[in-house]
Amino acid sequence: MSEVVATMKVMPETVEVDLEELKADIQAAMPEDAELHKIDEEPIAFGLVALNVMFIIEDGEGGTEPTEEAIGKLPNVASVEVTDTRRLM
């Protein structure tokens, strides 16, 4: 089975959210079948910074949903959106 690299935009609830703590929470919440590749910060507006989380999963049933759900349940996360998926060769 092939692997897929996906990028997910994680929006914190407020500008006061500690991004380093949120990054650690995301790393800890990743499901076993997802491998965290990197987390980049993306300035949005008025001090709000989104996190672009890149991870690798097996291409199969369910896709990115388990990872989206796990990250979406974290405290201080307002929204989660998969912005890109690509099959690895």
XYZ file of N, CA and C in Angstrom:
267
model
N 0.842 -1.176 0.000
C 0.000 0.000 0.000
C 0.889 1.243 0.000
N 0.490 2.270 -0.692
C 1.293 3.489 -0.776
C 1.028 4.407 0.404
N 1.890 5.396 0.539
C 1.756 6.370 1.606
C 1.293 7.707 1.036
N 0.658 8.488 1.896
C 0.145 9.798 1.527
C 0.727 10.816 2.501
N 1.178 11.950 1.972
C 1.581 13.060 2.840
C 0.449 14.073 2.800
N 0.004 14.480 3.980
C -1.113 15.416 4.085
C -0.672 16.622 4.900
N -1.236 17.774 4.567
C -0.999 19.002 5.318
C -2.330 19.452 5.893
N -2.313 19.748 7.173
C -3.520 20.141 7.888
C -3.277 21.499 8.537
N -4.204 22.435 8.349
C -4.111 23.754 8.982
C -4.868 23.700 10.303
N -4.153 23.982 11.384
C -4.733 23.983 12.717
C -4.812 25.432 13.190
N -6.037 25.887 13.467
C -6.244 27.254 13.936
C -6.426 27.250 15.454
N -5.584 27.988 16.180
C -5.785 28.104 17.624
C -7.005 28.968 17.920
N -7.563 28.798 19.123
C -8.773 29.546 19.486
C -8.529 31.046 19.595
N -7.372 31.435 20.148
C -7.068 32.857 20.339
C -5.592 33.111 20.077
N -5.227 34.387 20.064
C -3.817 34.747 19.881
C -3.011 34.446 21.140
N -3.678 34.248 22.277
C -2.987 33.977 23.529
C -2.535 32.527 23.673
N -2.942 31.637 22.777
C -2.575 30.224 22.868
C -1.061 30.087 22.702
N -0.438 29.331 23.614
C 0.995 29.061 23.547
C 1.245 28.060 22.417
N 1.847 28.526 21.325
C 2.026 27.673 20.140
C 2.983 26.520 20.394
N 3.991 26.719 21.222
C 4.933 25.632 21.515
C 4.221 24.519 22.281
N 3.346 24.901 23.195
C 2.566 23.910 23.944
C 1.591 23.198 23.015
N 0.978 23.947 22.108
C 0.054 23.350 21.149
C 0.780 22.381 20.220
N 1.985 22.738 19.795
C 2.781 21.827 18.960
C 3.061 20.523 19.690
N 3.413 20.616 20.976
C 3.676 19.417 21.780
C 2.413 18.574 21.923
N 1.268 19.242 22.115
C -0.008 18.524 22.226
C -0.343 17.809 20.922
N -0.092 18.458 19.798
C -0.349 17.852 18.489
C 0.534 16.625 18.305
N 1.794 16.755 18.643
C 2.733 15.635 18.505
C 2.269 14.448 19.355
N 1.806 14.714 20.564
C 1.358 13.652 21.462
C 0.040 13.028 21.008
N -0.793 13.804 20.308
C -2.118 13.329 19.916
C -2.141 12.587 18.583
N -1.022 12.574 17.875
C -1.004 11.905 16.572
C -1.312 10.417 16.735
N -2.251 9.884 15.947
C -2.555 8.451 16.003
C -1.327 7.620 15.622
N -1.328 6.359 16.031
C -0.190 5.477 15.760
C 0.100 5.317 14.275
N -0.945 5.357 13.447
C -0.745 5.141 12.015
C -0.329 6.406 11.274
N -0.170 7.526 11.979
C 0.252 8.787 11.363
C 1.641 9.160 11.875
N 2.503 9.544 10.964
C 3.869 9.943 11.309
C 4.009 11.451 11.085
N 4.248 12.184 12.161
C 4.425 13.627 12.064
C 5.713 13.935 11.316
N 5.609 14.772 10.294
C 6.792 15.153 9.518
C 7.330 16.503 9.988
N 6.466 17.533 10.008
C 6.891 18.847 10.489
C 5.685 19.723 10.780
N 5.944 20.777 11.554
C 4.911 21.771 11.867
C 5.493 23.149 11.572
N 4.830 23.882 10.682
C 5.241 25.241 10.331
C 4.218 26.231 10.855
N 4.688 27.421 11.196
C 3.796 28.492 11.622
C 3.449 29.377 10.430
N 2.174 29.778 10.346
C 1.711 30.650 9.267
C 0.954 31.832 9.866
N 1.546 33.036 9.803
C 0.831 34.215 10.308
C -0.457 34.437 9.502
N -1.557 34.691 10.229
C -2.848 34.908 9.571
C -3.174 36.402 9.582
N -3.504 36.937 10.744
C -3.817 38.367 10.870
C -3.950 38.733 12.340
N -3.613 39.982 12.652
C -3.803 40.527 13.997
C -3.168 39.658 15.087
N -2.017 39.077 14.795
C -1.297 38.274 15.777
C -1.687 36.807 15.818
N -2.723 36.421 15.078
C -3.137 35.017 15.047
C -2.206 34.238 14.118
N -1.732 33.092 14.602
C -0.812 32.260 13.836
C -1.393 30.852 13.746
N -1.541 30.345 12.526
C -2.014 28.981 12.302
C -0.812 28.049 12.258
N -1.056 26.774 12.536
C -0.009 25.767 12.420
C -0.330 24.870 11.239
N 0.628 24.727 10.329
C 0.489 23.802 9.210
C 1.226 22.521 9.592
N 0.450 21.468 9.812
C 0.973 20.195 10.293
C 1.080 19.247 9.109
N 2.291 18.792 8.805
C 2.503 17.854 7.705
C 2.749 16.471 8.311
N 1.982 15.487 7.846
C 2.120 14.138 8.378
C 1.969 13.108 7.269
N 2.449 11.900 7.533
C 2.435 10.816 6.552
C 1.568 9.691 7.095
N 0.671 9.182 6.245
C -0.198 8.066 6.620
C -0.248 7.070 5.473
N -0.731 5.871 5.772
C -0.969 4.878 4.726
C -2.206 5.283 3.938
N -2.175 5.068 2.642
C -3.327 5.361 1.784
C -4.328 4.231 1.951
N -5.384 4.503 2.683
C -6.367 3.455 2.932
C -7.688 4.039 3.376
N -8.562 3.157 3.827
C -9.894 3.555 4.255
C -9.812 4.510 5.444
N -10.612 5.555 5.406
C -10.619 6.539 6.482
C -9.721 7.719 6.207
N -8.653 7.505 5.476
C -7.748 8.583 5.092
C -7.233 9.386 6.265
N -7.436 10.682 6.205
C -6.909 11.589 7.223
C -7.876 11.796 8.390
N -9.075 11.240 8.314
C -10.101 11.508 9.327
C -9.671 11.203 10.761
N -9.036 10.048 11.048
C -8.635 9.800 12.437
C -7.673 10.862 12.974
N -6.777 11.327 12.129
C -5.830 12.356 12.551
C -6.547 13.685 12.745
N -7.432 14.050 11.833
C -8.214 15.276 11.967
C -9.013 15.278 13.264
N -9.661 14.166 13.562
C -10.472 14.073 14.776
C -9.619 14.189 16.030
N -8.464 13.522 16.046
C -7.589 13.554 17.220
C -7.084 14.968 17.488
N -6.680 15.671 16.448
C -6.161 17.035 16.607
C -7.303 17.999 16.926
N -8.454 17.812 16.306
C -9.603 18.685 16.532
C -10.136 18.644 17.951
N -9.890 17.555 18.677
C -10.367 17.410 20.057
C -9.449 18.076 21.082
N -8.282 18.530 20.649
C -7.339 19.142 21.586
C -7.874 20.461 22.128
N -7.533 20.774 23.394
C -7.920 22.088 23.916
C -7.188 23.187 23.147
N -7.784 24.335 23.039
C -7.217 25.513 22.365
C -7.188 25.404 20.843
N -7.830 24.381 20.267
C -7.904 24.255 18.808
C -9.296 24.691 18.370
N -9.349 25.722 17.524
C -10.628 26.226 17.028
C -11.111 25.423 15.823
N -10.187 25.094 14.905
C -10.586 24.351 13.711
C -9.395 23.606 13.124
N -9.738 22.584 12.343
C -8.750 21.757 11.658
C -9.237 21.566 10.232
N -8.336 21.765 9.268
C -8.721 21.618 7.862
C -7.552 21.015 7.087
N -7.803 19.939 6.365
C -6.779 19.370 5.500
C -6.706 20.237 4.253
N -5.508 20.784 3.999
C -5.342 21.700 2.883
C -4.649 21.079 1.684
N -3.997 19.906 1.907
C -3.277 19.281 0.793
C -3.046 17.812 1.102
N -3.176 16.975 0.097
C -2.794 15.560 0.200
C -2.097 15.160 -1.094
N -1.029 14.376 -0.926
C -0.266 13.915 -2.098
C 0.221 12.498 -1.844
N 0.183 11.695 -2.871
C 0.681 10.312 -2.763
C 2.202 10.327 -2.909
N 2.855 9.605 -2.006
C 4.313 9.469 -2.082
C 4.667 8.323 -3.004
N 5.718 8.497 -3.752
C 6.164 7.437 -4.661
C 7.413 6.793 -4.132
